[in-house]
Amino acid sequence: GKTSVTVPLNDSLTSFRIVAIANADSGLFGTGYTSIRATQDLMLFSGLPAMVREEDRFFANVTLRNASDKNQDAKINATVTAIAQGKLGKPVELAAQNISVKPGQAEELTWPTITPAGADQLQWDVMVTAMSGGKATTDRIKFTQKVAPAIKTRTFQATLLQLDQSLDLAIAQPKDALPNRGGIRIDLSRSLAGQLGGVRDYMREYRYTCLEQRASKAIVLNDETLWQSVLQSLPSYLDNDGLAKYFTGMREGSDTLTAYLLTIADEAGWAITDAVKKRMNIGLQAFIQGRIRRDSSLPAADLTLRKLAAFAALSRSEPAPDALWLTSIMIEPNLWPTSAILDWQTILQRVVAMPEREARLKETEQILRSRLNFQGTIMGFSTERSDNLWWLMISGDGNANHAIVNLLDNPAWREELPRMVKGAIARQHRGHWNTSVANAWGALALRKFAQAFEAVAVAGTTSASTANHSRSVAWPASRQTGTLNLSWPTSGNDQLKLRHNGAGKPWVTVSGNAAIPLRAPLNSGFSIARNVTAIEQQEEGKWSRGDMLRIRLDLDAQTDATWVVVDDPIPAGATILGAGLGRDSQIMTQGEKREGWVWPAFEERAQDAFRAYYEYVPKGKWSVEYTIRLNGAGDFHLPETRVEAMYAPEMFAELPNAAVAIQSPGEMSYLTKAKRWLDTIFKPRNGS
């Protein structure tokens, strides 16, 4: 017999092998196969970069291939639509192009383009049509480009207050800030737990990707989907002993990271798979008992602190760990940093069989009270100078938030907790705490505080106004939070007037957001020098599409640091070589040099930047090199190069980068004409 089957094919030049298997009764069967090639007469291929930055001037390229056996006279139409904050703009129709393509040949088509400011994405729609013998041959592609800011809008100042009736604040746009960017943001909430707008924004845009940072991001955003993603990948992060690694490529896991993951997951009420959790618990138990050894990232006498953190994490599991495991530790809480006091308190709260438990609990609370230090509205600890153990992911901000979580269920601290919460929030800088770990503890602390303390209903209307704008929020029973956005005053100073008419006292966070270009290097614990060298350059002194260049970063650390990230941007459309992917060039990367006593734990070759993560950086100099290929032509903006100690972010350096001009080989006159044409249509901002 015969049968027919419809096989859907794609529109690329692709080969398929089709196999048919037939069977009837027992012993009656047969097979047959054939190979086919799927193609079409005209095919469009995108040459657009996946990511561009605001106000990049670039050439949008597509390639038209004629796979037929005759000449094709084609017309190409293209439209581009900007998307900003989820809203589609008006499609812009680009100039149609007519082209003749010979059989078996391909031609490139180009449109000079400028990326609009304020867009999040660009949607491209390109269609080709050719008429032959009264029959139309067509092809169509759609492509979405991500748009990133060359100069990010960041929070430069934020303040928290409880609004009773009225308040006036003086405001002024920061000097050198770009116009029409940023503004005054007022986050309103019935409770302090809602004052996480700046924290959520900070973590939502957080670009670093180690295991801890992914987990902390899920906690802050309360994103169970992201948490499930972390759990699915968690087994690949465990070493042979069951300890979690920051990156999968590392040889050994960390007791500090393992303890943190178990602790923060338990506080958030989010489960870790039983089998995975058992492996992690076994690893921590072996570490406490000395059956496995893990050296600290920084040469320091911190074994006692790490064992306390590991034991505190295990105390959250059933059955509780044996108190005898701590016999190797000298119990001297007065000599410990605050983080160890908090871990010791957790152990005493959860392990009922601890010797002299009640007396030690009282001693621990007394030590915490004696260390608490309120300067104005900011809460700190008298031992804070020695509490910043960054190589163990511990900071003063993290300790303040961790202490609130520890004490929420303690009746003796009920009167102190509101003041502690205000003091912890006042520690925020630019709307967030200093590390991803501190932000995770802070998010949990505020949520738990709201559940335990805040039940006062807010009703009525809250308004914010300046000389030119006014916004308001009504408080129905269903509303928990609200946000008001006002633009900066057009000139000089202005007054921000906050008013609440109704019952209750909403919490208000006022944030000043602006995009301020970096004019000069900033050095605070690190310094950076950036050098670019041509590997293959078609025209001396000018960059052309297809050139290859090597970037060298010379860095200097003023003191030892752990978990340092180096973040260096690349032009839109460029490719960082060395990843081993298609069309990569291993030969071109062979001359890359690494100097200094540092080794990256992980290197990220992203579409927008090269990032290197270092577990430990000693005081002194080191350098890193990488190679890129320039794939597009135009003028491309670059954000700043940054080096940062992720768990001590006050240690950082930033270096401004000039825009990169890349020309098309043999098309210098066209590039010049295109720039002049763009300048007649688009008005440059601030002379850029």
XYZ file of C-alpha atoms in Angstrom:
688
model
C 0.000 0.000 0.000
C 0.872 3.670 0.013
C 0.638 6.485 2.524
C 1.534 10.177 2.612
C 2.953 12.129 5.540
C 3.291 15.905 5.888
C 6.678 16.929 7.287
C 7.021 20.593 8.361
C 10.363 22.077 7.311
C 12.182 25.232 8.325
C 13.280 27.849 5.799
C 17.037 27.363 6.150
C 19.365 25.454 3.892
C 19.180 22.195 5.838
C 19.438 18.456 5.124
C 17.001 15.944 6.575
C 17.053 12.149 6.714
C 13.529 10.703 6.768
C 13.091 7.092 7.875
C 9.837 5.119 7.569
C 9.159 1.929 9.544
C 6.183 -0.233 8.632
C 4.833 -3.294 10.429
C 1.735 -5.396 10.056
C 1.458 -8.789 11.681
C 4.048 -10.824 13.544
C 7.205 -10.994 11.459
C 5.923 -8.553 8.854
C 7.889 -5.320 8.955
C 10.165 -3.191 6.815
C 12.056 0.063 6.673
C 12.915 2.662 4.087
C 14.663 6.010 4.109
C 15.539 8.971 1.972
C 17.462 12.248 2.349
C 16.111 15.629 1.305
C 17.369 19.188 1.396
C 15.051 21.991 2.496
C 15.643 25.369 0.911
C 13.860 28.293 -0.665
C 14.755 30.674 -3.434
C 15.284 33.752 -1.242
C 16.492 33.649 2.343
C 17.068 36.478 4.803
C 19.611 36.177 7.626
C 19.937 38.674 10.466
C 23.259 40.375 11.128
C 21.887 42.522 13.949
C 23.644 42.492 17.324
C 21.604 40.863 20.073
C 22.226 43.845 22.369
C 22.762 47.555 21.727
C 23.034 50.510 24.094
C 21.085 53.738 24.152
C 22.161 56.253 21.490
C 24.438 53.764 19.740
C 24.741 54.688 16.064
C 25.080 51.418 14.199
C 24.430 49.828 10.832
C 21.599 47.329 10.886
C 22.689 44.538 8.556
C 20.750 41.681 6.977
C 21.995 39.252 4.358
C 19.888 38.178 1.372
C 20.823 34.857 -0.247
C 19.625 33.726 -3.663
C 19.441 29.929 -3.616
C 17.700 29.699 -7.002
C 19.272 29.144 -10.426
C 18.257 32.543 -11.820
C 18.824 36.207 -11.122
C 16.473 37.717 -8.500
C 15.438 41.386 -8.477
C 14.187 41.911 -4.940
C 12.684 44.667 -2.835
C 13.381 44.737 0.897
C 11.126 46.543 3.377
C 11.989 46.952 7.050
C 10.319 48.425 10.105
C 11.631 48.876 13.625
C 9.509 49.357 16.755
C 10.785 50.535 20.116
C 9.425 48.982 23.321
C 9.700 51.012 26.521
C 8.414 49.720 29.861
C 6.391 47.036 28.104
C 4.647 49.502 25.775
C 4.996 49.319 21.993
C 5.953 52.507 20.247
C 4.969 53.541 16.762
C 6.639 51.394 14.066
C 9.227 53.310 12.055
C 9.388 52.326 8.402
C 12.932 52.364 7.035
C 13.783 53.243 3.460
C 12.958 50.384 1.102
C 15.921 48.944 -0.814
C 16.019 47.335 -4.248
C 18.749 44.861 -5.047
C 19.639 42.336 -7.704
C 21.184 39.075 -6.509
C 22.850 36.588 -8.850
C 22.187 32.826 -8.557
C 23.998 31.256 -5.633
C 25.169 34.646 -4.377
C 24.418 36.684 -1.266
C 24.259 40.431 -0.729
C 24.277 42.488 2.461
C 21.766 45.264 3.054
C 22.353 48.023 5.570
C 20.310 50.712 7.296
C 22.019 53.400 9.409
C 20.264 53.390 12.795
C 20.393 55.149 16.135
C 19.127 53.478 19.309
C 16.491 55.681 20.970
C 16.991 56.694 24.595
C 14.531 55.163 27.029
C 13.834 52.028 24.983
C 14.131 48.542 26.493
C 13.892 46.591 23.240
C 13.839 47.091 19.470
C 11.651 44.830 17.348
C 12.758 44.422 13.737
C 10.553 43.159 10.914
C 12.293 42.669 7.549
C 10.581 41.300 4.430
C 11.912 40.600 0.920
C 9.774 40.212 -2.188
C 10.869 39.255 -5.708
C 8.561 38.938 -8.747
C 9.303 36.397 -11.469
C 6.854 35.317 -14.140
C 3.990 36.896 -12.249
C 4.814 34.861 -9.139
C 6.031 36.412 -5.908
C 8.891 34.876 -3.902
C 9.109 36.129 -0.316
C 10.901 35.660 2.961
C 10.503 37.412 6.300
C 12.426 37.585 9.551
C 11.610 39.133 12.909
C 14.300 39.944 15.429
C 14.278 41.490 18.902
C 17.239 43.470 20.206
C 17.825 44.141 23.875
C 18.597 47.804 24.643
C 20.853 48.515 27.615
C 21.693 51.937 29.038
C 25.223 53.157 28.468
C 24.842 55.240 31.629
C 22.665 53.494 34.176
C 20.080 55.320 36.217
C 21.052 54.696 39.822
C 19.798 55.719 43.237
C 22.142 58.384 44.581
C 20.253 59.286 47.737
C 17.366 57.767 49.675
C 15.637 58.456 52.977
C 12.971 56.621 54.973
C 10.304 58.302 57.107
C 6.863 57.720 58.557
C 4.356 60.229 57.260
C 1.824 61.594 59.745
C 0.361 64.742 58.201
C 2.768 66.764 56.093
C 6.434 67.133 55.277
C 8.452 69.396 52.960
C 11.800 68.310 51.491
C 14.198 70.354 49.377
C 15.119 68.630 46.092
C 17.451 69.410 43.190
C 18.723 67.363 40.275
C 22.343 66.233 40.818
C 24.967 68.157 38.931
C 25.992 66.629 35.562
C 22.935 64.329 35.548
C 21.523 63.585 32.096
C 18.213 65.342 31.405
C 14.982 63.351 31.169
C 16.479 60.462 33.136
C 15.610 59.379 36.639
C 13.649 61.581 39.020
C 12.093 61.422 42.458
C 10.556 58.101 43.393
C 8.265 57.859 46.431
C 7.569 54.303 47.638
C 4.598 54.124 49.992
C 3.675 51.227 52.223
C 1.361 50.334 55.049
C 4.308 48.652 56.782
C 8.086 48.652 56.873
C 8.070 45.363 54.995
C 6.919 47.285 51.943
C 10.032 49.478 52.053
C 11.958 47.138 49.821
C 11.527 49.043 46.544
C 15.166 50.073 46.293
C 16.341 46.667 47.527
C 14.217 44.836 44.971
C 15.357 47.150 42.171
C 18.986 46.643 43.157
C 18.716 42.854 43.269
C 16.518 42.664 40.168
C 19.286 44.386 38.201
C 22.070 42.490 40.003
C 24.294 41.123 37.244
C 26.603 38.711 39.070
C 25.722 35.046 38.995
C 27.407 32.859 41.615
C 25.252 30.358 43.535
C 24.912 32.573 46.610
C 23.853 35.592 44.565
C 21.214 33.638 42.640
C 19.793 32.269 45.902
C 19.851 35.678 47.621
C 18.165 37.261 44.609
C 15.320 34.735 44.810
C 14.882 35.473 48.540
C 14.789 39.258 48.088
C 12.389 39.145 45.135
C 10.319 36.398 46.825
C 10.531 34.627 43.469
C 9.764 30.921 43.897
C 10.363 30.247 40.196
C 13.905 31.579 40.494
C 14.366 29.555 43.697
C 13.275 26.390 41.884
C 15.856 27.165 39.209
C 18.502 27.369 41.939
C 17.349 24.042 43.392
C 17.438 22.300 40.014
C 21.054 23.299 39.476
C 22.140 22.796 43.110
C 23.304 19.143 42.736
C 25.835 20.217 40.085
C 27.280 22.747 42.570
C 28.046 20.167 45.301
C 31.532 18.705 45.584
C 32.342 15.107 46.523
C 31.924 15.923 50.222
C 28.517 17.569 49.784
C 29.689 21.173 50.223
C 28.332 23.826 47.859
C 30.598 25.641 45.385
C 30.173 29.228 44.261
C 30.638 28.131 40.616
C 30.356 24.650 39.168
C 33.885 24.709 37.746
C 35.515 25.062 41.157
C 37.257 22.023 42.649
C 36.101 22.313 46.260
C 32.966 23.587 47.936
C 32.722 26.058 50.802
C 31.471 25.342 54.314
C 30.511 29.030 54.618
C 28.339 28.975 51.482
C 26.751 25.641 52.417
C 25.804 26.910 55.882
C 24.351 30.111 54.418
C 22.162 28.279 51.877
C 20.724 25.930 54.505
C 20.120 28.792 56.938
C 18.534 31.298 54.564
C 16.317 28.638 52.962
C 15.030 27.578 56.384
C 14.330 31.190 57.434
C 12.465 31.830 54.181
C 10.439 28.635 54.608
C 11.608 27.287 51.264
C 12.551 23.637 51.057
C 15.721 22.093 49.691
C 15.314 18.609 48.195
C 15.770 15.983 50.915
C 18.516 14.094 49.085
C 20.492 17.274 48.367
C 19.973 18.634 51.881
C 21.194 15.341 53.355
C 24.420 15.547 51.348
C 24.966 19.151 52.497
C 24.300 18.227 56.130
C 26.746 15.319 55.955
C 29.382 17.637 54.494
C 28.948 20.212 57.273
C 28.990 17.488 59.930
C 32.278 16.118 58.563
C 33.712 19.659 58.539
C 32.761 20.308 62.179
C 34.202 16.970 63.270
C 37.441 17.585 61.379
C 37.019 14.651 59.009
C 37.331 17.002 56.020
C 39.292 20.213 55.788
C 38.504 23.421 54.015
C 40.915 26.332 54.152
C 39.558 29.845 54.447
C 39.741 32.111 51.410
C 41.775 34.517 53.521
C 44.590 33.348 55.813
C 42.841 34.046 59.123
C 42.090 32.359 62.446
C 38.422 31.873 61.610
C 37.913 28.110 62.053
C 35.838 28.592 65.211
C 33.558 31.100 63.466
C 33.055 28.795 60.495
C 32.276 25.799 62.715
C 29.723 27.838 64.672
C 28.011 28.882 61.425
C 27.980 25.267 60.214
C 26.579 23.997 63.541
C 23.914 26.732 63.546
C 22.833 25.631 60.054
C 22.649 21.974 61.153
C 20.611 22.957 64.230
C 17.723 23.729 61.881
C 17.493 20.073 60.779
C 16.060 17.009 62.454
C 17.507 15.381 64.420
C 19.423 18.193 66.099
C 23.227 17.877 65.984
C 25.104 16.463 68.946
C 26.390 19.120 71.359
C 29.582 17.060 71.728
C 30.600 18.159 68.213
C 31.494 21.573 69.673
C 33.947 20.230 72.251
C 36.841 21.370 70.047
C 35.660 24.993 70.329
C 36.524 27.338 73.178
C 33.218 28.934 74.234
C 34.283 32.566 74.679
C 31.417 34.688 73.267
C 32.808 37.956 74.640
C 35.780 37.536 72.289
C 33.759 36.593 69.215
C 32.584 38.951 66.467
C 28.858 39.726 66.341
C 28.133 37.205 63.572
C 29.438 34.398 65.789
C 27.279 35.649 68.684
C 24.211 35.418 66.430
C 25.126 31.888 65.314
C 25.718 30.887 68.947
C 22.334 32.322 69.871
C 20.679 30.284 67.096
C 22.359 27.129 68.414
C 21.187 27.772 71.975
C 17.634 28.537 70.813
C 17.334 25.322 68.805
C 19.494 22.679 70.526
C 17.754 21.973 73.829
C 20.474 19.564 74.984
C 23.205 22.213 75.090
C 24.881 22.285 78.554
C 23.944 25.317 80.690
C 21.591 26.429 77.926
C 19.459 28.980 79.818
C 22.415 30.733 81.443
C 24.256 30.931 78.150
C 21.197 32.336 76.381
C 20.970 35.146 78.925
C 24.695 35.794 78.562
C 24.355 35.990 74.769
C 21.455 38.466 74.965
C 23.408 40.613 77.407
C 26.394 40.701 75.044
C 24.132 41.776 72.164
C 22.561 44.537 74.251
C 25.954 45.831 75.312
C 27.145 45.929 71.698
C 24.086 47.647 70.223
C 24.928 51.209 69.264
C 22.390 53.766 67.982
C 23.832 56.873 66.339
C 20.834 59.020 65.510
C 18.515 56.643 63.651
C 21.236 54.223 62.488
C 21.747 50.938 64.319
C 25.218 49.485 64.617
C 27.430 47.454 66.892
C 30.287 48.696 69.039
C 32.494 45.952 67.533
C 31.607 46.827 63.938
C 35.157 47.656 62.908
C 36.140 44.029 63.451
C 32.756 42.575 62.401
C 33.193 43.035 58.645
C 34.464 39.547 57.792
C 33.981 39.918 54.058
C 35.722 36.660 53.135
C 32.981 34.883 55.123
C 30.218 36.963 53.421
C 29.651 38.830 56.707
C 29.058 42.572 56.992
C 27.664 45.036 59.514
C 24.479 45.367 57.453
C 24.047 41.592 57.398
C 24.575 41.356 61.168
C 21.983 44.067 61.860
C 19.336 42.291 59.771
C 20.297 38.845 61.062
C 19.920 40.090 64.661
C 16.352 41.256 63.961
C 15.409 37.826 62.598
C 16.954 36.119 65.632
C 15.095 38.309 68.144
C 11.623 38.592 66.596
C 10.146 35.810 68.734
C 11.822 36.962 71.950
C 9.324 38.797 74.236
C 12.160 40.540 76.097
C 13.106 42.406 72.914
C 9.621 43.408 71.744
C 10.037 47.033 72.805
C 13.434 47.326 71.098
C 12.577 45.753 67.756
C 10.786 48.693 66.041
C 13.771 50.907 66.815
C 16.139 48.188 65.573
C 14.182 47.839 62.325
C 14.302 51.583 61.707
C 18.002 51.576 62.520
C 18.689 48.695 60.145
C 16.764 50.396 57.325
C 18.704 53.612 57.991
C 21.886 51.660 57.213
C 20.810 51.430 53.574
C 22.922 53.321 51.086
C 21.314 54.372 47.815
C 18.189 52.421 48.731
C 19.747 49.038 49.550
C 22.139 47.293 51.912
C 25.748 46.693 50.990
C 25.851 43.004 49.980
C 23.531 40.433 48.428
C 23.629 38.439 51.689
C 22.681 41.523 53.737
C 19.786 42.261 51.359
C 18.481 38.691 51.714
C 18.577 38.916 55.528
C 16.992 42.377 55.347
C 14.124 41.211 53.143
C 13.355 38.373 55.562
C 13.656 40.650 58.607
C 11.149 43.200 57.265
C 8.642 40.576 56.147
C 8.732 38.812 59.498
C 8.562 42.120 61.393
C 5.427 43.129 59.451
C 3.731 39.835 60.286
C 4.529 40.200 63.984
C 4.096 43.926 64.636
C 2.165 45.897 62.020
C -1.576 45.613 61.950
C -2.582 49.306 61.893
C -4.723 50.097 58.863
C -3.772 53.028 56.679
C -6.713 54.831 55.056
C -7.243 58.040 53.114
C -4.992 59.605 50.490
C -1.261 60.286 50.302
C -0.024 62.918 47.850
C 3.325 64.194 46.607
C 3.800 67.403 44.660
C 6.391 69.809 43.318
C 5.992 73.119 41.545
C 5.235 71.374 38.231
C 3.851 67.937 39.094
C 1.462 66.297 41.519
C 0.646 62.638 42.189
C -1.492 60.871 44.788
C -2.334 57.388 46.055
C -5.639 56.330 47.655
C -5.617 53.632 50.316
C -8.462 51.161 49.833
C -8.406 48.092 52.059
C -6.765 46.009 49.331
C -3.783 48.313 48.770
C -0.541 47.463 50.562
C 1.966 49.597 48.679
C 2.071 52.421 46.169
C 4.635 54.276 44.092
C 4.675 57.892 42.952
C 7.155 59.130 40.362
C 7.988 62.794 39.824
C 10.466 64.278 37.398
C 13.366 66.438 38.547
C 12.761 70.203 38.630
C 13.688 71.741 35.303
C 15.990 74.289 36.906
C 17.316 75.056 40.361
C 15.869 73.825 43.628
C 12.292 72.875 44.409
C 10.204 71.657 47.339
C 8.778 68.157 47.516
C 5.561 68.334 49.526
C 4.313 65.101 51.085
C 0.826 65.005 52.578
C -1.333 62.279 54.149
C -5.038 62.859 54.731
C -6.634 60.025 56.650
C -5.983 57.429 59.317
C -2.679 55.691 59.970
C 0.896 56.631 59.176
C 2.203 55.207 55.910
C 5.906 54.560 55.546
C 7.582 56.573 52.828
C 10.911 56.032 51.081
C 12.011 59.016 48.985
C 14.707 58.121 46.427
C 16.655 60.410 44.126
C 17.518 58.598 40.877
C 19.770 59.981 38.172
C 22.056 58.954 35.320
C 25.365 60.709 35.899
C 28.225 60.107 33.461
C 31.497 59.118 35.061
C 33.975 61.888 34.179
C 37.082 60.637 35.970
C 38.302 57.376 37.538
C 37.044 56.489 41.007
C 39.375 54.527 43.274
C 38.309 53.207 46.677
C 40.444 50.220 47.592
C 41.188 49.271 43.968
C 42.537 50.957 40.850
C 42.193 50.065 37.154
C 44.122 50.820 33.974
C 42.749 49.666 30.592
C 44.821 49.206 27.432
C 43.667 48.133 23.965
C 46.022 46.525 21.425
C 45.248 45.588 17.814
C 45.725 41.913 16.904
C 44.369 42.227 13.357
C 43.642 45.752 12.079
C 42.705 46.522 8.485
C 43.531 50.239 8.638
C 46.079 51.566 11.078
C 44.669 53.964 13.632
C 41.039 53.048 12.903
C 38.823 50.185 13.914
C 36.954 48.332 11.181
C 34.414 45.559 11.217
C 36.226 42.242 11.413
C 39.222 43.609 13.354
C 40.435 41.705 16.366
C 41.795 43.433 19.429
C 43.109 42.506 22.846
C 42.070 44.286 26.028
C 44.389 44.316 29.034
C 43.194 45.319 32.473
C 45.866 46.202 35.016
C 44.436 46.158 38.512
C 45.781 47.001 41.944
C 44.284 46.021 45.318
C 45.237 48.140 48.302
C 44.471 45.275 50.701
C 43.543 41.593 50.645
C 39.998 40.933 49.439
C 37.783 37.960 48.696
C 35.219 37.433 45.965
C 36.263 40.219 43.663
C 34.591 40.726 40.286
C 36.096 42.540 37.303
C 33.446 43.823 34.869
C 34.616 45.262 31.526
C 32.095 46.208 28.781
C 32.504 45.464 25.076
C 30.939 47.219 22.046
C 27.517 46.006 20.961
C 27.771 43.079 18.576
C 31.388 42.239 19.428
C 32.317 38.661 20.334
C 34.647 37.657 23.162
C 36.849 34.889 21.806
C 37.912 31.819 23.719
C 34.520 30.361 24.614
C 34.936 27.519 22.097
C 31.633 28.220 20.362
C 30.998 28.292 16.640
C 33.135 30.679 14.549
C 35.393 31.189 17.569
C 39.147 31.531 17.173
C 41.304 29.684 19.676
C 44.469 30.773 17.822
C 43.763 34.456 18.384
C 43.539 33.952 22.143
C 46.859 32.157 22.540
C 48.811 35.322 23.328
C 46.600 36.349 26.269
C 48.589 36.860 29.463
C 47.613 36.642 33.114
C 49.911 38.177 35.718
C 49.822 38.274 39.497
C 49.047 35.745 42.204
C 45.362 35.471 41.383
C 43.329 32.875 39.520
C 39.714 33.371 38.434
C 37.123 31.016 39.871
C 34.913 31.738 36.877
C 34.997 33.805 33.691
C 31.829 35.030 32.013
C 31.913 35.930 28.312
C 28.579 37.684 27.958
C 27.113 39.684 25.066
C 27.701 42.957 26.880
C 30.851 42.448 28.962
C 33.741 40.283 30.080
C 33.520 39.369 33.776
C 36.072 37.544 35.896
C 35.316 36.379 39.444
C 38.166 35.831 41.931
C 37.724 33.951 45.200
C 40.763 35.652 46.740
C 42.818 38.664 45.684
C 45.923 39.484 47.747
C 47.183 43.002 48.204
C 49.103 44.069 45.111
C 48.853 44.114 41.340
C 47.435 41.673 38.832
C 46.303 41.783 35.222
C 43.888 39.997 32.933
C 43.627 39.965 29.131
C 40.924 38.895 26.726
C 40.380 39.120 22.952
C 37.347 40.339 21.017
C 36.281 40.483 17.377
C 34.375 43.544 16.134
C 31.321 42.365 14.186
C 29.418 45.591 13.552
C 30.029 49.105 12.278
C 28.989 52.357 13.946
C 29.614 54.390 17.075
C 29.112 52.308 20.217
C 28.864 53.653 23.765
C 30.496 51.830 26.652
C 29.576 51.998 30.347
C 32.288 52.168 32.979
C 34.773 49.403 33.718
C 34.341 48.298 37.326
C 36.149 46.155 39.871
C 34.332 45.431 43.129
C 34.673 43.308 46.260
C 31.171 41.848 46.208
C 30.926 41.358 49.966
C 32.698 44.602 50.820
C 31.293 46.910 48.107
C 32.874 49.988 49.636
C 36.033 48.570 48.015
C 35.641 49.327 44.303
C 37.042 51.221 41.357
C 35.400 52.588 38.220
C 36.998 53.758 34.991
C 35.089 55.766 32.332
C 35.229 54.476 28.755
C 35.006 56.498 25.553
C 32.675 55.487 22.726
C 34.189 53.170 20.112
C 33.959 54.101 16.412
C 33.994 51.111 14.023
C 33.870 51.520 10.271
C 32.911 49.111 7.496
C 35.886 48.093 5.321
C 35.843 49.994 2.046
C 32.842 52.078 3.126
C 34.462 55.015 4.915
C 32.667 57.591 2.801
C 29.339 55.854 3.423
C 30.001 55.923 7.177
C 30.662 59.645 7.078
C 27.536 60.294 5.021
C 25.431 58.177 7.352
C 26.642 60.098 10.403
C 25.795 63.416 8.765
C 22.378 62.091 7.760
C 21.687 60.922 11.343
C 22.815 64.250 12.790
C 20.242 66.082 10.672
C 17.447 63.937 12.143
C 18.504 63.263 15.722
C 19.637 65.964 18.082
C 22.608 64.732 20.139
C 22.260 64.942 23.930
C 24.881 66.818 25.979
C 27.100 66.974 22.931
C 27.510 63.171 22.820
